[in-house]
Amino acid sequence: MHMSLSSIFYRPIVANLSRPRRPDRLLYIAAIYQSKRTHSVLRAMSDDELPGLDATPANGQRIKHENVIYTTVKEGLAHILVPEQKDAKDGQEVQQVFYNPIQQFNRDLTVLTLRAYGKEKMQQKQAASEARSGKFAEKKRKRKEQAQSERPAKSPKLDEDAPEEAVVEAAAAPTDTEMPDAREPQPAIPEEENESVAPASNGVEAAKETRSSGLEFTILDALSASGLRALRYAHEIPFLTKVTSNDLLKVATESIQRNAIHNGLVDKIHVSHDDALAHMYSVVVKELRKRSGRTGKAVVATDKYDVIDLDPYGSAAPFLDAAVQAIRDDGGLLCVTCTDSGVWASNGYPEKCYALYGGVPVKGWYSHEVGLRIVLHSIETAAAKYGLAIEPLLSLSVDYYMRVFVRVTRSPAMVKFQGGKNMVVYSCGGGCGAWTTQLLMKNKPAPNKKGSGIFYKHGFTKAPTAPPLCEHCGSVTHLAGPMYAGRIHDPEFVQKVIDEANEASSEIYGTLPRVKGMLYTALEEFLPSPREVEARKESGKEGKLVKKKVTEAELAAIDPYPFYFYPAQVAGLMNCQSPPEADLKGALKGLGYRVTRSHCKAGSIKTDAPWSVIFHVFREWVRQKAPVKEANIKEGSLAWRLLRLGQKQDTIEAPKGDEAVAKISEVVFDEELGREETKQKLVRYQMNPKENWGPMSRATGK
């Protein structure tokens, strides 16, 4: 039966609008069946006419490739193709290639961080290139001067039949000729990179200029999955010359290739189908063979990456050894994500945490900061055995995962400070939550023989720094670590990332408000020690330079206030009402202590006040503002011990040796003093973006 196009459209509309009022069910069912059939025909027709991969990318468009229909999802400047799933329920999609939209914050933050890092790195490369060129030009000039000053021992021999003009030209010819080895050296480019050309995408002109100058900036996305990170790097980092997008799954590399074609980035994204460890170790092997074959001090072009991004499903621990070797050792950036917070931020699997990261987690509300330091310790020990030192630039605990950015530098002198920058922690996890740190070694300054400066000795440290029972509540303490004891952020670098974020567009970076809030919070965490404050006043007189303006004092510096406390938890231990945040901060500031917050948890407080002072302030809060019913507190309980109810309030004395509490005459809960000074509204802590969100299920492709 033949029907016109108008009848195809007309019949379902009439059937839907003119539902029979009488129970004529057969006619109604036939009309509904015809309507569904018509819609399926129209959908089939539209599917056949869908554009292919060469279509201009747009958010929400449908693409058909090899009889599979994809929906385009835009993030940043990149467009990713997601296969349509008709029968999947919301939040329960079965993915062949892993893609998690919740991680957009991670990707936005990483792009901004790489832009800040890359600008500084390219300036360093440009300066080094100009220095090499200047040095070569100086050698070339000296050769010319030497050639001009020397006369040839014999006159050039000419043919007897040569005309007189030839003799005159030969005599007048300059004696200095350019030597073959005196040509301007061109930076060597690896063979794989020679195949790349700047794509027609964001930052094209900058990328072309970078390539023409011979300066390379390369990134390895070792566990790329859908390739979204690589796409965004290629689009949004203008000076990037090549990004290698690697994945073990064949279906993933096919997805990466499709997305690269659809985004017009085939020439900038190198797709690698390999095991991440095998790929990184192959780079190391190639580098070792180059070094063994070179002669003298010849400069050999390296195939190592400027940036390596590890974003696995779970722990990044298995990839750390290969990554620290495959990254450039002149300040390469290692970006690491670990989503197994149930291992490094809980006390449920201490044996697994030690097996993966070489440290034992802590039982306490500050476990996420401990987890950051355990992972940094794991990266540091992986690098140190190869003479590589790490400098944490930005370390964040976000939602269910952590993200750290670490600079890697070859410097045996910096590695010597490692023992004195790692610690264990005595934690009162079953009691009041207080902690005491214990360094594994000590980096002790000593005057040099001339008396004009200092140098550092590396030796043993005294132990233990805490008794078996907690000095504040009498509970048993437990050991955690070893973990990194240095600074987990570089304030100068964090400020550079903030500057990038302030210049960025919220249309491109969808999580920009939270990125700014997190960065500002990380910047505010920095509480310099008295020694660091004094060193700043003396303008760097704290010892000799070790590597690129890094002094020994900066290398030896540790974080004396590594963890935060949670006022609501402390109040719960004392069975009292929790003081308002501004009142508590005002009381600590009034006593001369500095107070800030941690990025890990809303309502947290970081301070340089000792635990004895913190508990004393809470006792004063109970006495002045929120009295408790002593009859409801069992004698000998934790609250009874912390409140010191066995003593009269007027006769409570500070423990022997606790000079900080003994000096306190009065505690004033000054709300005005404790209020935030900044007027900028920031999204410091994010609420759950949607129902049933989280790491999502692992991809099922092969």
XYZ file of C-alpha atoms in Angstrom:
702
model
C 0.000 0.000 0.000
C 1.331 3.379 -1.007
C 0.772 6.434 1.208
C 1.667 10.015 0.641
C 3.940 11.866 3.050
C 1.008 14.048 4.169
C -1.025 10.994 5.101
C 1.888 9.615 7.132
C 1.951 12.747 9.242
C -1.826 13.189 9.304
C -2.976 9.789 10.484
C -1.089 9.588 13.848
C -2.064 13.171 14.660
C -5.738 12.450 14.021
C -5.471 9.202 15.937
C -3.969 10.948 18.977
C -6.349 13.911 18.970
C -9.558 12.085 18.203
C -9.551 9.288 20.746
C -12.946 7.534 20.504
C -15.368 8.324 23.257
C -17.170 4.983 22.867
C -15.416 1.757 23.891
C -14.422 0.977 20.322
C -11.097 -0.577 21.440
C -10.085 -2.208 18.163
C -10.138 1.031 16.216
C -8.224 2.865 18.946
C -5.530 0.149 19.257
C -5.074 0.139 15.483
C -4.579 3.913 15.503
C -1.990 3.707 18.283
C -0.126 0.931 16.465
C -0.066 3.019 13.289
C 1.254 5.995 15.270
C 4.138 3.997 16.806
C 5.003 2.480 13.442
C 5.054 5.925 11.838
C 7.363 7.312 14.545
C 9.763 4.377 14.112
C 9.828 4.977 10.350
C 10.565 8.657 10.865
C 13.294 7.831 13.360
C 14.843 5.340 10.922
C 14.759 7.963 8.214
C 16.420 10.524 10.472
C 19.057 8.001 11.596
C 20.002 7.307 7.988
C 20.476 10.996 7.345
C 22.658 11.689 10.399
C 26.047 13.326 9.696
C 29.359 11.544 10.116
C 32.547 12.261 12.050
C 33.520 15.065 9.678
C 30.569 17.189 10.819
C 31.294 20.365 12.767
C 31.074 19.405 16.475
C 28.139 20.767 18.457
C 26.725 19.942 21.859
C 23.780 17.538 21.717
C 24.145 16.619 18.046
C 23.698 13.020 16.903
C 26.451 11.418 14.836
C 26.336 8.139 12.951
C 29.547 6.204 12.357
C 29.783 2.565 11.254
C 26.069 2.006 11.983
C 26.422 3.239 15.571
C 24.682 6.417 16.704
C 26.495 8.721 19.119
C 25.384 11.760 21.054
C 27.889 14.601 21.293
C 28.653 15.891 24.787
C 30.622 19.108 25.146
C 33.042 19.779 27.989
C 35.375 22.731 27.818
C 36.260 23.177 24.151
C 36.182 19.431 23.463
C 33.313 17.330 22.117
C 33.093 13.679 23.037
C 30.952 11.024 21.326
C 28.902 8.904 23.714
C 27.046 5.842 22.287
C 23.288 6.009 22.709
C 21.746 3.451 25.048
C 18.023 2.966 24.642
C 17.283 0.573 27.506
C 19.674 1.897 30.176
C 18.184 3.397 33.317
C 19.344 6.772 34.596
C 22.553 6.423 36.602
C 22.964 2.733 35.640
C 24.600 2.989 32.227
C 26.909 0.141 31.250
C 29.883 1.820 29.597
C 32.308 0.181 27.223
C 34.594 3.208 27.567
C 34.753 4.899 30.943
C 33.431 8.464 31.105
C 32.427 10.197 34.346
C 30.941 13.711 34.068
C 31.399 14.213 37.816
C 35.150 14.420 37.187
C 34.762 17.645 35.220
C 36.087 19.543 38.234
C 39.232 17.417 38.094
C 39.674 18.107 34.390
C 38.959 21.845 34.677
C 41.461 22.155 37.510
C 44.087 20.158 35.619
C 43.832 22.245 32.448
C 44.230 25.486 34.402
C 47.140 24.005 36.355
C 48.900 22.839 33.196
C 48.443 26.257 31.617
C 50.084 27.907 34.637
C 52.871 25.334 34.754
C 53.403 25.266 30.987
C 53.824 29.017 30.641
C 56.639 28.997 33.168
C 58.158 25.866 31.636
C 58.142 27.281 28.099
C 59.827 30.453 29.340
C 62.550 28.306 30.895
C 62.964 26.342 27.679
C 63.148 29.546 25.649
C 65.799 30.988 27.966
C 67.818 27.756 27.817
C 67.564 27.681 24.019
C 68.749 31.285 23.757
C 71.631 30.558 26.138
C 72.746 27.601 24.011
C 72.454 29.683 20.853
C 74.473 32.494 22.425
C 77.147 30.079 23.560
C 77.382 28.572 20.083
C 77.499 32.024 18.469
C 80.384 32.974 20.746
C 82.319 29.853 19.711
C 81.592 30.622 16.079
C 82.854 34.208 16.483
C 86.088 33.023 18.090
C 86.681 30.565 15.265
C 86.267 33.324 12.697
C 88.653 35.638 14.548
C 91.214 32.871 14.808
C 90.874 32.069 11.100
C 91.303 35.741 10.147
C 94.421 36.160 12.267
C 96.146 33.162 10.709
C 97.668 33.407 7.177
C 97.827 30.361 4.946
C 101.294 28.789 4.899
C 101.297 28.433 1.107
C 99.590 30.378 -1.650
C 96.815 28.537 -3.412
C 98.083 26.503 -6.304
C 96.557 27.593 -9.607
C 96.548 26.088 -13.012
C 99.319 27.433 -15.258
C 96.775 28.201 -17.948
C 94.472 30.033 -15.552
C 93.657 33.583 -16.637
C 95.055 36.538 -14.741
C 91.574 37.487 -13.449
C 91.336 34.146 -11.619
C 94.625 34.817 -9.852
C 93.427 38.220 -8.725
C 90.070 36.797 -7.475
C 91.870 34.038 -5.597
C 94.158 36.541 -3.892
C 91.241 38.772 -2.952
C 89.092 35.913 -1.631
C 88.545 35.912 2.173
C 90.551 33.355 4.061
C 87.905 32.615 6.720
C 85.441 30.010 5.588
C 82.569 28.697 7.682
C 83.331 25.299 9.142
C 80.813 22.520 8.609
C 80.405 21.954 12.356
C 79.852 25.646 13.043
C 76.279 25.773 11.833
C 73.526 26.881 14.136
C 72.346 23.732 15.945
C 68.675 22.914 15.599
C 66.919 21.265 18.551
C 66.410 17.594 17.878
C 62.801 16.440 17.634
C 61.801 12.815 18.246
C 60.664 10.886 15.186
C 57.123 10.488 16.474
C 56.825 14.224 17.011
C 58.059 14.992 13.521
C 54.840 13.527 12.193
C 52.733 16.068 14.094
C 51.546 19.358 12.759
C 49.547 22.064 14.470
C 45.818 21.328 14.196
C 43.098 23.697 13.167
C 41.811 24.226 16.680
C 42.098 26.526 19.638
C 45.622 27.956 19.940
C 46.663 27.087 16.387
C 48.908 30.099 15.856
C 50.600 29.642 19.218
C 51.179 25.959 18.507
C 52.675 26.726 15.085
C 54.945 29.343 16.602
C 56.056 26.869 19.263
C 56.873 24.221 16.670
C 58.730 26.608 14.399
C 60.929 27.645 17.323
C 61.852 24.017 17.997
C 60.413 24.097 21.533
C 58.320 21.089 22.496
C 55.700 20.666 25.213
C 54.415 17.107 25.403
C 51.862 15.384 27.635
C 51.140 11.715 28.269
C 47.579 10.788 29.221
C 48.572 7.301 30.308
C 45.088 5.924 31.091
C 43.008 7.879 28.649
C 39.693 5.944 28.420
C 37.474 8.134 26.209
C 40.343 10.544 25.511
C 38.458 13.535 26.924
C 41.481 14.791 28.853
C 43.702 14.609 25.782
C 41.057 16.410 23.725
C 40.811 19.212 26.239
C 44.596 19.527 26.536
C 44.929 19.765 22.750
C 42.150 22.364 22.522
C 42.835 24.512 25.588
C 46.636 24.558 26.004
C 47.884 26.701 23.099
C 51.606 25.892 23.434
C 51.043 22.121 23.523
C 52.804 20.376 20.626
C 51.726 16.761 21.204
C 49.629 14.742 23.615
C 49.869 10.962 23.684
C 46.550 9.352 24.537
C 47.157 5.785 25.704
C 44.825 3.024 26.816
C 44.959 -0.738 27.125
C 41.444 -1.351 25.800
C 41.066 -1.541 22.023
C 37.537 -0.154 22.230
C 38.948 2.818 24.156
C 41.619 3.629 21.576
C 39.001 3.366 18.840
C 36.864 5.824 20.800
C 39.834 8.171 21.199
C 40.506 8.026 17.461
C 36.860 8.808 16.674
C 36.849 11.740 19.062
C 40.129 13.052 17.680
C 38.740 12.941 14.126
C 35.483 14.576 15.164
C 37.377 17.386 16.955
C 39.872 17.898 14.123
C 42.836 16.986 16.313
C 44.241 13.926 14.545
C 47.609 15.575 13.928
C 47.993 16.770 17.519
C 46.804 13.681 19.409
C 48.904 10.536 19.114
C 46.776 7.489 19.968
C 48.621 4.616 21.631
C 47.116 1.165 22.226
C 49.378 -0.238 24.913
C 49.702 -1.090 28.553
C 50.479 2.117 30.461
C 53.459 0.546 32.228
C 54.821 -0.892 28.988
C 54.496 2.463 27.241
C 56.264 4.422 29.985
C 59.010 1.840 30.430
C 59.582 1.814 26.660
C 60.282 5.542 26.869
C 62.752 4.856 29.696
C 64.502 2.085 27.740
C 64.808 4.290 24.673
C 66.286 7.068 26.801
C 68.828 4.730 28.418
C 70.013 3.504 25.014
C 70.435 7.079 23.834
C 72.556 7.941 26.853
C 74.743 4.855 26.495
C 75.404 5.724 22.846
C 76.298 9.379 23.247
C 79.893 10.643 23.424
C 81.216 13.339 25.738
C 78.764 16.025 26.786
C 76.696 15.910 23.626
C 73.116 17.033 24.141
C 70.656 14.335 23.114
C 67.000 15.117 22.436
C 64.792 13.392 24.977
C 61.571 11.488 24.375
C 60.448 11.914 27.978
C 57.284 13.861 28.634
C 56.952 17.303 30.158
C 53.735 16.188 31.859
C 52.431 12.739 32.753
C 48.819 12.450 33.871
C 47.810 9.347 35.830
C 44.053 9.088 36.310
C 43.294 5.391 36.870
C 40.162 3.697 38.083
C 41.322 3.131 41.661
C 44.924 3.403 42.830
C 47.783 4.977 40.875
C 50.388 3.147 42.986
C 51.309 0.513 40.330
C 52.215 3.255 37.832
C 54.377 5.532 39.994
C 57.744 3.837 39.417
C 57.404 3.986 35.632
C 55.982 7.509 35.682
C 58.817 9.119 37.654
C 61.294 7.657 35.154
C 59.357 8.519 31.993
C 58.912 12.174 32.943
C 61.525 14.843 32.239
C 63.881 15.218 35.180
C 64.421 18.965 34.734
C 61.184 19.892 36.462
C 58.567 17.709 34.761
C 55.050 17.721 36.201
C 53.463 14.522 37.477
C 49.667 14.659 37.939
C 48.220 11.814 40.007
C 44.638 10.871 40.857
C 43.733 8.135 43.348
C 40.061 7.255 43.768
C 40.528 4.533 46.413
C 39.807 6.804 49.379
C 38.460 3.774 51.227
C 42.094 2.625 51.438
C 44.148 5.741 52.212
C 41.481 7.765 54.077
C 39.969 5.144 56.366
C 41.065 2.664 59.001
C 39.333 -0.308 57.385
C 42.210 -1.606 55.228
C 45.545 -0.633 56.821
C 47.262 -3.694 55.325
C 46.190 -2.730 51.805
C 47.218 0.891 52.287
C 50.669 -0.229 53.409
C 50.976 -2.663 50.495
C 50.042 -0.010 47.918
C 51.553 3.165 49.359
C 54.026 2.045 52.027
C 52.175 3.741 54.873
C 49.496 3.023 57.478
C 46.409 5.296 57.550
C 45.056 7.003 60.631
C 41.830 6.666 62.556
C 40.520 10.198 62.904
C 38.572 13.042 61.286
C 41.740 14.336 59.560
C 42.267 11.067 57.664
C 42.021 12.712 54.226
C 45.002 14.977 54.923
C 46.887 11.928 56.182
C 45.974 10.129 52.949
C 47.414 12.967 50.863
C 50.698 12.754 52.741
C 50.859 8.958 52.479
C 50.488 9.126 48.691
C 53.086 11.920 48.456
C 55.444 9.752 50.513
C 54.865 6.911 48.045
C 55.715 9.161 45.074
C 58.779 10.495 46.873
C 60.202 7.058 47.672
C 59.541 5.900 44.096
C 61.547 8.841 42.758
C 64.352 8.990 45.311
C 65.925 5.684 44.318
C 66.711 7.223 40.917
C 68.169 10.436 42.366
C 64.929 12.340 41.730
C 63.407 14.786 44.194
C 59.770 15.874 44.295
C 58.185 19.219 45.109
C 54.421 19.106 45.770
C 52.849 22.100 44.019
C 49.174 21.444 44.742
C 47.596 18.565 46.688
C 43.826 18.311 47.064
C 41.384 15.878 48.594
C 38.190 16.216 46.546
C 34.936 14.319 47.078
C 35.876 10.621 46.828
C 39.389 11.043 45.340
C 42.627 12.980 45.643
C 44.522 14.977 43.033
C 48.195 15.926 43.461
C 50.544 17.880 41.182
C 54.235 17.171 41.801
C 57.354 18.626 40.169
C 60.139 16.091 39.571
C 63.790 17.202 39.467
C 67.045 15.251 39.265
C 69.091 16.403 42.254
C 70.933 14.013 44.608
C 71.515 16.975 46.934
C 67.757 17.492 47.308
C 67.178 13.772 47.874
C 69.389 13.902 50.984
C 66.728 15.932 52.748
C 64.077 13.256 52.247
C 64.588 11.393 55.531
C 64.026 14.569 57.537
C 60.829 15.373 55.605
C 58.938 12.193 56.436
C 57.227 11.341 59.677
C 55.041 8.973 61.642
C 52.068 10.101 63.721
C 50.982 9.050 67.200
C 47.208 9.343 66.994
C 44.659 9.188 69.779
C 42.079 7.802 67.388
C 40.003 6.041 70.038
C 40.004 8.996 72.398
C 40.216 12.757 72.035
C 41.655 12.735 68.492
C 44.873 14.577 69.339
C 48.087 13.736 67.516
C 51.849 14.050 67.886
C 54.297 13.848 64.976
C 57.657 12.073 64.907
C 60.211 12.794 62.146
C 62.174 9.791 60.854
C 65.399 11.830 60.630
C 66.467 15.405 61.219
C 68.031 17.973 58.921
C 70.015 20.101 61.335
C 71.612 23.438 60.309
C 75.205 24.077 61.384
C 77.658 26.954 60.703
C 80.301 26.363 58.046
C 84.026 26.616 58.704
C 84.277 30.186 57.444
C 81.400 31.305 59.622
C 79.803 33.058 56.655
C 76.818 30.746 56.370
C 75.316 27.416 57.318
C 75.026 23.922 55.941
C 72.774 21.027 56.877
C 73.679 17.780 58.553
C 71.446 14.747 58.106
C 71.232 12.441 61.083
C 69.143 10.497 63.542
C 66.367 11.962 65.634
C 65.268 11.229 69.179
C 62.245 9.039 69.848
C 59.555 8.735 70.926
C 57.940 12.163 70.950
C 54.784 10.916 72.696
C 54.051 8.585 75.648
C 52.101 5.328 75.168
C 48.965 6.968 76.593
C 47.505 10.254 75.377
C 48.592 13.108 77.613
C 45.215 14.849 77.189
C 42.715 12.059 77.846
C 44.734 8.991 78.867
C 43.582 6.829 75.929
C 45.863 4.480 73.986
C 47.595 6.027 70.980
C 48.207 4.289 67.649
C 50.940 4.667 65.053
C 50.308 5.885 61.494
C 52.640 6.493 58.574
C 55.291 6.969 57.387
C 54.023 9.953 55.450
C 55.265 13.167 53.848
C 55.962 15.909 56.415
C 56.723 18.837 54.102
C 54.418 21.399 52.556
C 51.726 19.942 50.330
C 51.170 23.232 48.421
C 53.508 25.781 46.849
C 51.837 29.162 47.541
C 53.505 30.898 44.585
C 52.374 28.201 42.177
C 48.848 28.130 43.607
C 48.643 31.883 43.050
C 49.616 31.388 39.397
C 46.810 28.869 38.960
C 44.412 31.325 40.613
C 45.512 33.966 38.110
C 44.715 31.538 35.287
C 41.321 30.816 36.819
C 40.530 34.516 37.129
C 41.200 34.968 33.407
C 39.258 31.860 32.386
C 35.728 31.816 31.021
C 32.946 30.119 32.958
C 31.438 29.041 29.628
C 34.466 26.834 29.009
C 35.200 25.778 32.582
C 31.852 24.713 33.990
C 33.152 24.178 37.532
C 35.132 27.420 37.660
C 33.464 28.780 40.856
C 34.415 25.661 42.768
C 37.912 25.622 41.269
C 38.498 29.168 42.520
C 37.087 28.371 45.945
C 39.260 25.288 46.324
C 42.407 27.119 45.185
C 41.849 30.058 47.523
C 41.241 27.656 50.413
C 44.454 25.767 49.608
C 46.349 29.057 49.498
C 44.972 30.083 52.893
C 46.126 26.799 54.452
C 49.735 27.968 54.445
C 50.839 28.866 57.987
C 54.586 29.644 57.938
C 56.652 28.469 60.885
C 58.644 30.980 62.973
C 61.847 29.862 61.218
C 60.278 30.455 57.806
C 59.086 33.899 58.832
C 62.576 34.777 60.037
C 64.130 33.400 56.849
C 61.861 35.636 54.767
C 62.941 38.673 56.751
C 66.594 37.853 56.126
C 65.917 37.598 52.360
C 67.247 34.123 51.786
C 70.358 34.146 54.013
C 69.458 30.695 55.314
C 72.085 28.797 53.368
C 73.406 28.133 49.890
C 71.389 27.580 46.748
C 70.928 23.940 45.858
C 68.892 23.897 42.648
C 67.285 26.771 40.745
C 67.089 29.257 43.600
C 65.976 26.618 46.110
C 67.812 27.153 49.387
C 68.704 24.434 51.852
C 66.400 26.063 54.401
C 63.469 25.653 52.004
C 64.391 22.029 51.385
C 64.580 21.305 55.104
C 61.291 23.053 55.896
C 58.478 20.865 57.187
C 54.846 21.616 57.880
C 54.623 22.066 61.668
C 50.806 22.205 61.538
C 49.970 19.331 59.173
C 46.384 18.496 60.142
C 43.083 20.135 60.998
C 40.567 19.503 63.755
C 36.782 19.483 63.584
C 35.076 21.597 66.308
C 31.824 19.654 66.142
C 33.693 16.422 66.880
C 35.573 17.933 69.818
C 32.312 19.313 71.239
C 30.748 15.885 70.854
C 33.576 14.319 72.845
C 32.913 16.800 75.650
C 29.131 16.342 75.502
C 28.678 20.077 75.017
C 27.199 22.437 72.467
C 29.559 23.221 69.584
C 30.747 26.840 69.609
C 30.065 28.983 66.524
C 32.979 29.028 64.121
C 33.541 32.790 64.415
C 33.519 32.662 68.246
C 36.027 29.808 68.362
C 38.346 31.436 65.826
C 38.087 34.741 67.687
C 39.103 33.063 70.946
C 42.179 31.443 69.375
C 43.163 34.646 67.576
C 42.760 36.586 70.802
C 45.334 34.292 72.400
C 47.810 35.139 69.635
C 47.377 32.057 67.434
C 46.723 31.937 63.707
C 43.589 30.253 62.414
C 42.528 29.102 58.952
C 40.544 26.237 57.412
C 41.318 23.043 55.518
C 40.122 22.389 51.977
C 39.272 18.810 52.971
C 36.191 19.449 55.073
C 33.701 22.236 55.635
C 33.793 23.574 59.185
C 37.361 22.391 59.781
C 40.008 24.526 61.503
C 43.785 24.550 61.056
C 45.767 26.432 63.664
C 49.217 26.709 65.200
C 47.690 26.409 68.678
C 48.711 23.223 70.543
C 46.117 20.666 71.550
C 46.320 21.664 75.211
C 45.226 25.208 74.298
C 42.410 23.938 72.061
C 40.982 21.791 74.864
C 41.400 24.656 77.340
C 39.396 26.966 75.048
C 36.610 24.378 74.828
C 36.548 24.039 78.609
C 36.237 27.807 78.845
C 33.393 27.680 76.350
C 31.576 25.209 78.593
C 32.239 27.340 81.666
C 31.296 30.688 80.099
C 28.705 29.972 77.405
C 27.363 26.416 77.390
C 27.378 24.679 80.806
C 26.849 20.923 80.842
C 24.981 18.826 83.391
C 27.712 17.026 85.265
C 25.205 14.488 86.526
C 24.739 13.224 82.987
C 28.466 12.608 82.472
C 29.757 9.325 83.764
C 32.769 9.533 86.039
C 35.923 8.344 84.314
C 34.442 8.731 80.813
C 36.226 10.553 78.029
C 34.111 13.690 78.473
C 34.699 13.579 82.231
C 38.482 13.443 81.698
C 38.567 16.160 79.001
C 36.399 18.517 81.076
C 38.467 17.691 84.180
C 35.341 17.335 86.247
C 37.320 15.702 89.004
C 38.757 19.117 89.794
C 36.942 22.277 90.702
C 36.865 24.836 87.919
C 38.592 27.430 90.046
C 41.465 25.093 90.931
C 42.140 23.534 87.521
C 45.840 23.793 86.796
C 47.726 23.257 83.597
C 49.703 20.009 83.373
C 53.356 20.277 84.236
C 55.411 21.460 81.297
C 52.406 22.956 79.514
C 53.580 26.549 79.464
C 51.118 27.570 76.715
C 48.080 27.019 78.961
C 49.821 28.409 82.027
C 50.302 31.749 80.271
C 46.576 32.136 79.483
C 44.837 34.548 81.823
C 41.496 34.873 80.042
C 39.725 33.453 77.022
C 37.447 35.854 75.134
C 35.088 34.534 72.470
C 35.256 37.533 70.147
C 32.914 36.944 67.233
C 34.054 40.052 65.354
C 37.686 39.036 65.576
C 36.894 35.569 64.266
C 34.918 36.628 61.210
C 36.369 36.266 57.731
C 38.240 39.314 56.477
C 37.647 38.594 52.798
C 34.446 39.826 51.189
C 34.784 37.584 48.144
C 32.088 34.932 47.924
C 33.648 31.565 47.140
C 32.287 28.068 46.590
C 34.739 26.318 48.885
C 32.832 23.069 49.431
C 30.551 21.494 46.851
C 27.254 19.796 47.541
C 26.452 16.487 45.861
C 25.776 17.333 42.197
C 23.159 14.634 41.650
C 21.618 11.517 43.124
C 23.705 8.325 43.250
C 26.837 10.101 42.068
C 30.367 8.864 42.676
C 33.143 6.857 41.003
C 30.629 4.976 38.774
C 31.137 1.424 37.524
C 34.231 0.238 35.734
C 34.115 0.138 31.925
C 33.303 -3.254 30.384
C 35.025 -2.937 26.992
C 37.874 -5.083 25.729
